[in-house]
Coordinates of C-alpha atoms in Angstrom, one line a residue:
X1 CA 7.3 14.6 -28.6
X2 CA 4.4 14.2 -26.0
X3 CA 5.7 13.8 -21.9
X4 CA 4.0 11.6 -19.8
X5 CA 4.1 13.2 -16.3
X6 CA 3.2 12.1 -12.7
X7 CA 1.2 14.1 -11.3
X8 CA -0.6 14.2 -7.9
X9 CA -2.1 17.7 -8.3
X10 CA 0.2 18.9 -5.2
X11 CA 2.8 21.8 -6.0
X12 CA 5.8 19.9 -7.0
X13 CA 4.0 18.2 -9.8
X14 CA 2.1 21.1 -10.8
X15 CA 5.3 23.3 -10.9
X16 CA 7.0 20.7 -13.2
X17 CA 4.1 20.6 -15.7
X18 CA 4.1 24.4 -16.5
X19 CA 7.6 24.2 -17.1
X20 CA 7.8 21.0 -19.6
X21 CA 7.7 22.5 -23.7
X22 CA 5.5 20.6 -26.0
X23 CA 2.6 18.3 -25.1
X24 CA 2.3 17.4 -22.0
X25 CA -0.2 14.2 -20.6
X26 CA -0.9 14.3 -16.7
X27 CA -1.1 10.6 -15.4
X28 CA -2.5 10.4 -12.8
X29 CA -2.4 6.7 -10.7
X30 CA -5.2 6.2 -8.2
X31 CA -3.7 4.5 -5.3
X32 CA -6.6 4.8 -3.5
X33 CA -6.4 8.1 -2.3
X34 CA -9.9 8.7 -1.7
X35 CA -12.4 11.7 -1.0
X36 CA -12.7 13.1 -4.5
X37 CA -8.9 13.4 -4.5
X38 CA -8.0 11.8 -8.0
X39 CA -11.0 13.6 -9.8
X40 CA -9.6 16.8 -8.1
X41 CA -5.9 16.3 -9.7
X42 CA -7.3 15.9 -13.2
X43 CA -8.6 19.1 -12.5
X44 CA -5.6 20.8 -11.4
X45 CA -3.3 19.0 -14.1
X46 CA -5.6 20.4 -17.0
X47 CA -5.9 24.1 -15.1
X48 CA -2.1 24.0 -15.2
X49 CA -1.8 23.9 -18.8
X50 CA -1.8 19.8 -19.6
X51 CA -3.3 19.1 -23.0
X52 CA -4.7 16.1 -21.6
X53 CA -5.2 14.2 -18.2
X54 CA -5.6 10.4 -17.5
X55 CA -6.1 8.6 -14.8
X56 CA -4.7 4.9 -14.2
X57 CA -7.0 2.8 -11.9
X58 CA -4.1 0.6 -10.2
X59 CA -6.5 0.5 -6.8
X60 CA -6.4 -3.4 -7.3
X61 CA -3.3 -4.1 -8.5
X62 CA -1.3 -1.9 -5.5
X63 CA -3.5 -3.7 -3.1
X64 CA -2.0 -7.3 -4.8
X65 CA 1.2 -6.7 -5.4
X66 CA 2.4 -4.0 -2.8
X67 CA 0.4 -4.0 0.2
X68 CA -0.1 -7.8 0.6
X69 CA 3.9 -8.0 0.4
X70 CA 3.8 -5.3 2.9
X71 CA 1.4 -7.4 5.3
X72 CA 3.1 -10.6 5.4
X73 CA 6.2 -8.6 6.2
X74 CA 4.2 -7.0 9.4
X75 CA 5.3 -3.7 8.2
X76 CA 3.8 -1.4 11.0
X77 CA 4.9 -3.5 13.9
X78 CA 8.4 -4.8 11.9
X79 CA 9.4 -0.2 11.7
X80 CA 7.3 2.4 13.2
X81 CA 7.8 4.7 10.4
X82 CA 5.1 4.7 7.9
X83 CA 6.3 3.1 4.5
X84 CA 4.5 6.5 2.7
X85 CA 6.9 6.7 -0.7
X86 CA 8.8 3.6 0.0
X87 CA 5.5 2.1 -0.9
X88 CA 3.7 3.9 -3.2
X89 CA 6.3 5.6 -5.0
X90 CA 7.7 2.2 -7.2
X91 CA 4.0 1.5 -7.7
X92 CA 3.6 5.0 -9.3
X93 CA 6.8 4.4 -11.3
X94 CA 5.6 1.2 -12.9
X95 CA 1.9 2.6 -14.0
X96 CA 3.8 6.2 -15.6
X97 CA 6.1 3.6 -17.7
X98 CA 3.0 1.5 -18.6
X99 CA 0.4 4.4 -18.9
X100 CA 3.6 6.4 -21.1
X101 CA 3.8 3.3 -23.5
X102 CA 0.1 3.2 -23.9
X103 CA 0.1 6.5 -25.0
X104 CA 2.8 7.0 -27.1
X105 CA 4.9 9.3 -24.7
X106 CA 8.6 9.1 -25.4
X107 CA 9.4 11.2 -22.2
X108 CA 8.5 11.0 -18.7
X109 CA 9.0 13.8 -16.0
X110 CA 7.7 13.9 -12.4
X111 CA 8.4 16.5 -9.6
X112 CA 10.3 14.5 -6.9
X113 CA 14.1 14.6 -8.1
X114 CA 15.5 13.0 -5.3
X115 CA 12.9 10.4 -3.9
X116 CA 12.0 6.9 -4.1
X117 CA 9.8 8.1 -7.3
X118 CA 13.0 9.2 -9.1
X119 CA 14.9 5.8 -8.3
X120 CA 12.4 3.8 -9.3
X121 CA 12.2 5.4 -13.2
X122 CA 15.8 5.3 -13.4
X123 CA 15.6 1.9 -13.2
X124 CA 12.8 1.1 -15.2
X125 CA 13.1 3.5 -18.1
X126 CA 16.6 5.4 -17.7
X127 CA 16.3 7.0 -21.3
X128 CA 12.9 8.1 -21.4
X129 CA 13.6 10.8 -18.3
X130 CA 13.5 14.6 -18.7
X131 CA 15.5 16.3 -15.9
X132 CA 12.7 17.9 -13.2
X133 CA 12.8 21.8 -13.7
X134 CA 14.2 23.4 -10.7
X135 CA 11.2 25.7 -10.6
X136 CA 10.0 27.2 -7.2
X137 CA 7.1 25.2 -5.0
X138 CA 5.8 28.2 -2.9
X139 CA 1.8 27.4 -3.6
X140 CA 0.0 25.8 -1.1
X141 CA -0.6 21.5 -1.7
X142 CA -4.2 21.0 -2.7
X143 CA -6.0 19.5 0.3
X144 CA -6.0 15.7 0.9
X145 CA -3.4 15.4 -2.3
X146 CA -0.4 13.7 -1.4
X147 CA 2.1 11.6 -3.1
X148 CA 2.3 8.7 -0.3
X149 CA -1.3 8.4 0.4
X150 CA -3.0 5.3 -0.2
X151 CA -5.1 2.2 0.4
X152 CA -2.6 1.0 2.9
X153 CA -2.6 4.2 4.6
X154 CA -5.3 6.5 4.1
X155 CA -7.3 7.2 7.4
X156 CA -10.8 6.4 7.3
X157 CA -13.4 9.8 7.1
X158 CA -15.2 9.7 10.0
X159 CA -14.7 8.6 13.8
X160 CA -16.2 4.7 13.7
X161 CA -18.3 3.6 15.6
X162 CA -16.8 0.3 18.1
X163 CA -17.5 -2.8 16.5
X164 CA -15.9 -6.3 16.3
X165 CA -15.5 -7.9 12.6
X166 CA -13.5 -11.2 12.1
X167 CA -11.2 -11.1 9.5
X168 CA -10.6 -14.3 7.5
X169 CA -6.9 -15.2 6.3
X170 CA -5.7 -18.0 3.7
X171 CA -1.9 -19.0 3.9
X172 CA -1.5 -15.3 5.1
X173 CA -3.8 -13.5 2.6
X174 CA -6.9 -12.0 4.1
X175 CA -9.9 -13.2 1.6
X176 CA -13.0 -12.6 3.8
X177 CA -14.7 -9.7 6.5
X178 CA -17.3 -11.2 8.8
X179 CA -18.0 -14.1 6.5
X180 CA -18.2 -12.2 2.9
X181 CA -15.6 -12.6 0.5
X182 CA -13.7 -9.6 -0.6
X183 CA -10.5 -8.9 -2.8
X184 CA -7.7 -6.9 -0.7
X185 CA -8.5 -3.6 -2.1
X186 CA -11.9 -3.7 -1.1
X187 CA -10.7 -5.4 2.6
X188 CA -8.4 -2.7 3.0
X189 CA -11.1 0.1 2.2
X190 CA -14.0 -1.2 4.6
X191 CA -11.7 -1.7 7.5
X192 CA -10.4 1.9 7.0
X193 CA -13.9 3.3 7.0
X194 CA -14.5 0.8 10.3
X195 CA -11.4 2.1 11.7
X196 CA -11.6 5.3 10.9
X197 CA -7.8 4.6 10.8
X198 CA -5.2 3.3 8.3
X199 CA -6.1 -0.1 7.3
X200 CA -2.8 -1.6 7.7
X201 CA -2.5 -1.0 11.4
X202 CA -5.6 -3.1 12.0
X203 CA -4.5 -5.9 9.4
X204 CA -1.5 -6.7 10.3
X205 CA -2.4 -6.8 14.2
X206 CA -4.8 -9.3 13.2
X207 CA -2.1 -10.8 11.2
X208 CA 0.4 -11.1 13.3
X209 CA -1.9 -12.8 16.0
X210 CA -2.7 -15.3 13.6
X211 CA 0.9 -15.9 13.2
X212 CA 1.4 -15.9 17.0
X213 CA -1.0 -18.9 17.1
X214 CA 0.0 -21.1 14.0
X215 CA 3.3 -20.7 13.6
X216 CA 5.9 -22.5 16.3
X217 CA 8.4 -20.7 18.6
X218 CA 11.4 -21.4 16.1
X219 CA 9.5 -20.3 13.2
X220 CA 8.1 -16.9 14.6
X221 CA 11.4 -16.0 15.6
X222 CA 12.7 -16.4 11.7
X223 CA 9.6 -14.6 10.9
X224 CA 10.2 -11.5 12.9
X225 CA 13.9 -11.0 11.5
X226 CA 12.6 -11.5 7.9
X227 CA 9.9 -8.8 8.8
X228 CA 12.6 -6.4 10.1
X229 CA 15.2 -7.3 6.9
X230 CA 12.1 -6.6 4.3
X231 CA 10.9 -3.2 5.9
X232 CA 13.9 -2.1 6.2
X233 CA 14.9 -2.5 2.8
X234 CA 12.1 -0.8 1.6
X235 CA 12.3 2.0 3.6
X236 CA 16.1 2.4 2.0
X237 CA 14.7 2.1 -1.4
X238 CA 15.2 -1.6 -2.4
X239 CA 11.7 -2.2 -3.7
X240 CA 12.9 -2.8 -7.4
X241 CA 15.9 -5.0 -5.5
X242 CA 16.2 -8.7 -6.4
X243 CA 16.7 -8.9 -2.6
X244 CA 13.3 -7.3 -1.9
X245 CA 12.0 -10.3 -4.6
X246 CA 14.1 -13.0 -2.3
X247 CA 12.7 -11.8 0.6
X248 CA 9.2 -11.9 -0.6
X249 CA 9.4 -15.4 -1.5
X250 CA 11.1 -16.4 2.1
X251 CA 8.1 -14.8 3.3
X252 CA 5.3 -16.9 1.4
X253 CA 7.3 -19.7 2.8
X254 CA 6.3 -19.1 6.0
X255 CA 2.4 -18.3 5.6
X256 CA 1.4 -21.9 4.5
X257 CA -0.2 -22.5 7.6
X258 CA -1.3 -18.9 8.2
X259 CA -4.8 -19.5 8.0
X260 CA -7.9 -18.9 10.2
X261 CA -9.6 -16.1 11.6
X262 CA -9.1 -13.5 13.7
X263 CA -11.9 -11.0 15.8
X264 CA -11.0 -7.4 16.6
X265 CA -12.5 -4.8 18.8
X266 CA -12.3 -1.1 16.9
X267 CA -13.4 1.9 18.1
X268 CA -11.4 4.9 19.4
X269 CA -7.9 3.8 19.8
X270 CA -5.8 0.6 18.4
X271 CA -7.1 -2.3 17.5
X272 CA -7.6 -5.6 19.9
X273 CA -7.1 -9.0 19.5
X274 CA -10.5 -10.6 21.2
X275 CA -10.4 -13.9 19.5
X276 CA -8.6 -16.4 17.1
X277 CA -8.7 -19.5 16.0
X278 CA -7.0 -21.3 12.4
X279 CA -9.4 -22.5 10.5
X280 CA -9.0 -25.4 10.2
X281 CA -7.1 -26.4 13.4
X282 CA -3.6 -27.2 13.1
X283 CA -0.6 -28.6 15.0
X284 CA 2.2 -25.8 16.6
X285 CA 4.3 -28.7 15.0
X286 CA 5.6 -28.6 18.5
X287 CA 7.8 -30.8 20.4
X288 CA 4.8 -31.2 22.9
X289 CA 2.0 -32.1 19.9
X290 CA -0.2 -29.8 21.5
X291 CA -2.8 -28.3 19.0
X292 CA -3.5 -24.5 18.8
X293 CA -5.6 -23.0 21.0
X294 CA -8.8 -21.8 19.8
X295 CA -11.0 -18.9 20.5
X296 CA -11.6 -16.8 23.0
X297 CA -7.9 -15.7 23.3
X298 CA -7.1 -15.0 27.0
X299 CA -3.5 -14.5 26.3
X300 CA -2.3 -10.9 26.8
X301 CA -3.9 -8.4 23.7
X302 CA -1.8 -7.8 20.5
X303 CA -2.3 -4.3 20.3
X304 CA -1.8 -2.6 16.9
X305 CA 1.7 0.0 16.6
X306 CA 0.8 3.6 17.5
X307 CA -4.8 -1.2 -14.1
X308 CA -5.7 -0.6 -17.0
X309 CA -5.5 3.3 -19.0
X310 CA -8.8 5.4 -18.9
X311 CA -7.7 8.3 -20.9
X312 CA -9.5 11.2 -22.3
X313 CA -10.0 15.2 -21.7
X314 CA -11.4 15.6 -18.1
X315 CA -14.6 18.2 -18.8

């Protein structure tokens, strides 16, 4: 019987491959990990002793349906704590059970026994689970591998330069980066190599300004406790929750008139709100009609808080 297992290259998952009998596949899900990190895994996984290594390409997809979930909710500014696994791991769950399927692998194993990794299989495929070996971890992680890094918070690689790009949102989705179209993935990579931070800090600070100026008193007030509820769900493990579903769908509600654009100075330290305007104007829906105020923005700064299957026999 072939295993599917998760692997990340880093000890726990290396240490769980040598133990497993039989044929054993590595998947390994790119997240968006960057610098050589994914190519260096299938490396590791076929070093280890796997008969073969994959990699899923779920770069797109993650950015879709995980970290533009995450960015309506204001994640960073709703929790300081990084959403890391709470994130990434139920992403990593659904591409095993898909990439497993593909393949033919009856079994799945992964190294991370009691984690959000671990809930999220049991509820997608309970049956198909082998019990992680209990083996020891005392090597070293591989450099840059990590289970929790990804698009949403991979820093960029070198200092940036300062600089001042508009970001474009529709309804709450950013589409667009100093007038060019882009998908989120590739939105959430430039700004991290601008930043030379995490992306999402710098998103949602230009999110949540745009917020601040379409959406009225009463509504931003909703807003913020539905930001709160949803990160802190996720952070307890309720991704795979219908509540985490319910929640999503209150959010959309409230990012119809999210849309405009919004200019950021970056450079060493967090991000600045330096202009914002909705595009195209619209009313506070205000008791006092007044329409939103447009760019500059001379209100206080809104700072930021500190796939389909390739498989195949890596050569």
């Amino acid at each position: 019987m072939l295993t599917a297992v998760a692997f990340s290259g880093g000890p726990a998952s290396t240490a769980v491959l040598r133990a497993l009998p039989g044929p054993v596949t590595a998947v390994v899900v790119d997240l968006g990990q960057g610098g050589g990190v994914v190519a260096a895994a299938v490396r590791a996984a076929l070093a280890a002793g796997a008969s073969d290594a994959v990699v899923v390409d779920a770069r797109d997809a993650f950015a879709d349906d995980h970290c533009l979930p995450a960015l309506r909710a204001n994640a960073p500014h709703a929790d300081p704590r990084p959403l890391g696994a709470a994130l990434t791991h139920p992403a990593l769950a659904t591409h095993l059970v898909r990439a497993a399927e593909h393949l033919g692998a009856t079994r799945l194993a992964h190294g991370r026994p009691d984690s959000h990794l671990a809930a999220a299989l049991a509820g997608l495929a309970p049956g198909a689970l082998v019990p992680s070996p209990r083996t020891p971890t005392t090597a070293p992680p591989m450099t840059g591998l990590s289970a929790t890094t990804s698009l949403w918070d991979r820093p960029g690689a070198t200092p940036p330069e300062p600089a001042e790009p508009t970001i474009a949102f529709d309804r709450g989705t950013p589409v667009a980066l100093d007038g060019e179209t882009h998908t989120a993935r590739q939105l959430l990579q430039e700004l991290a190599r601008r930043t030379g931070a995490p992306a999402a800090r710098a998103l949602t600070t230009a999110h949540r300004a745009l917020e601040q100026l379409t959406l009225t008193p009463a509504e931003l007030r909703l807003k913020r406790l539905l930001d709160r509820r949803w990160t802190q769900l996720v952070h307890a493990g309720g991704w795979s929750t219908p509540l985490r579903r319910d929640l999503d769908a209150e959010l959309a509600d409230t990012q119809h008139h999210v849309t405009g654009r919004v200019t950021l100075r970056l450079g060493h330290g967090p991000a600045v709100v330096t202009a914002r305007a909705d595009d195209p104007p619209v009313s506070r829906r205000a008791s006092t009609g007044q329409r939103c105020r447009m760019a500059p923005d001379r209100s206080a700064p809104v700072r930021s808080a500190p796939a389909e299957v390739h498989a195949g026999t890596a050569s």
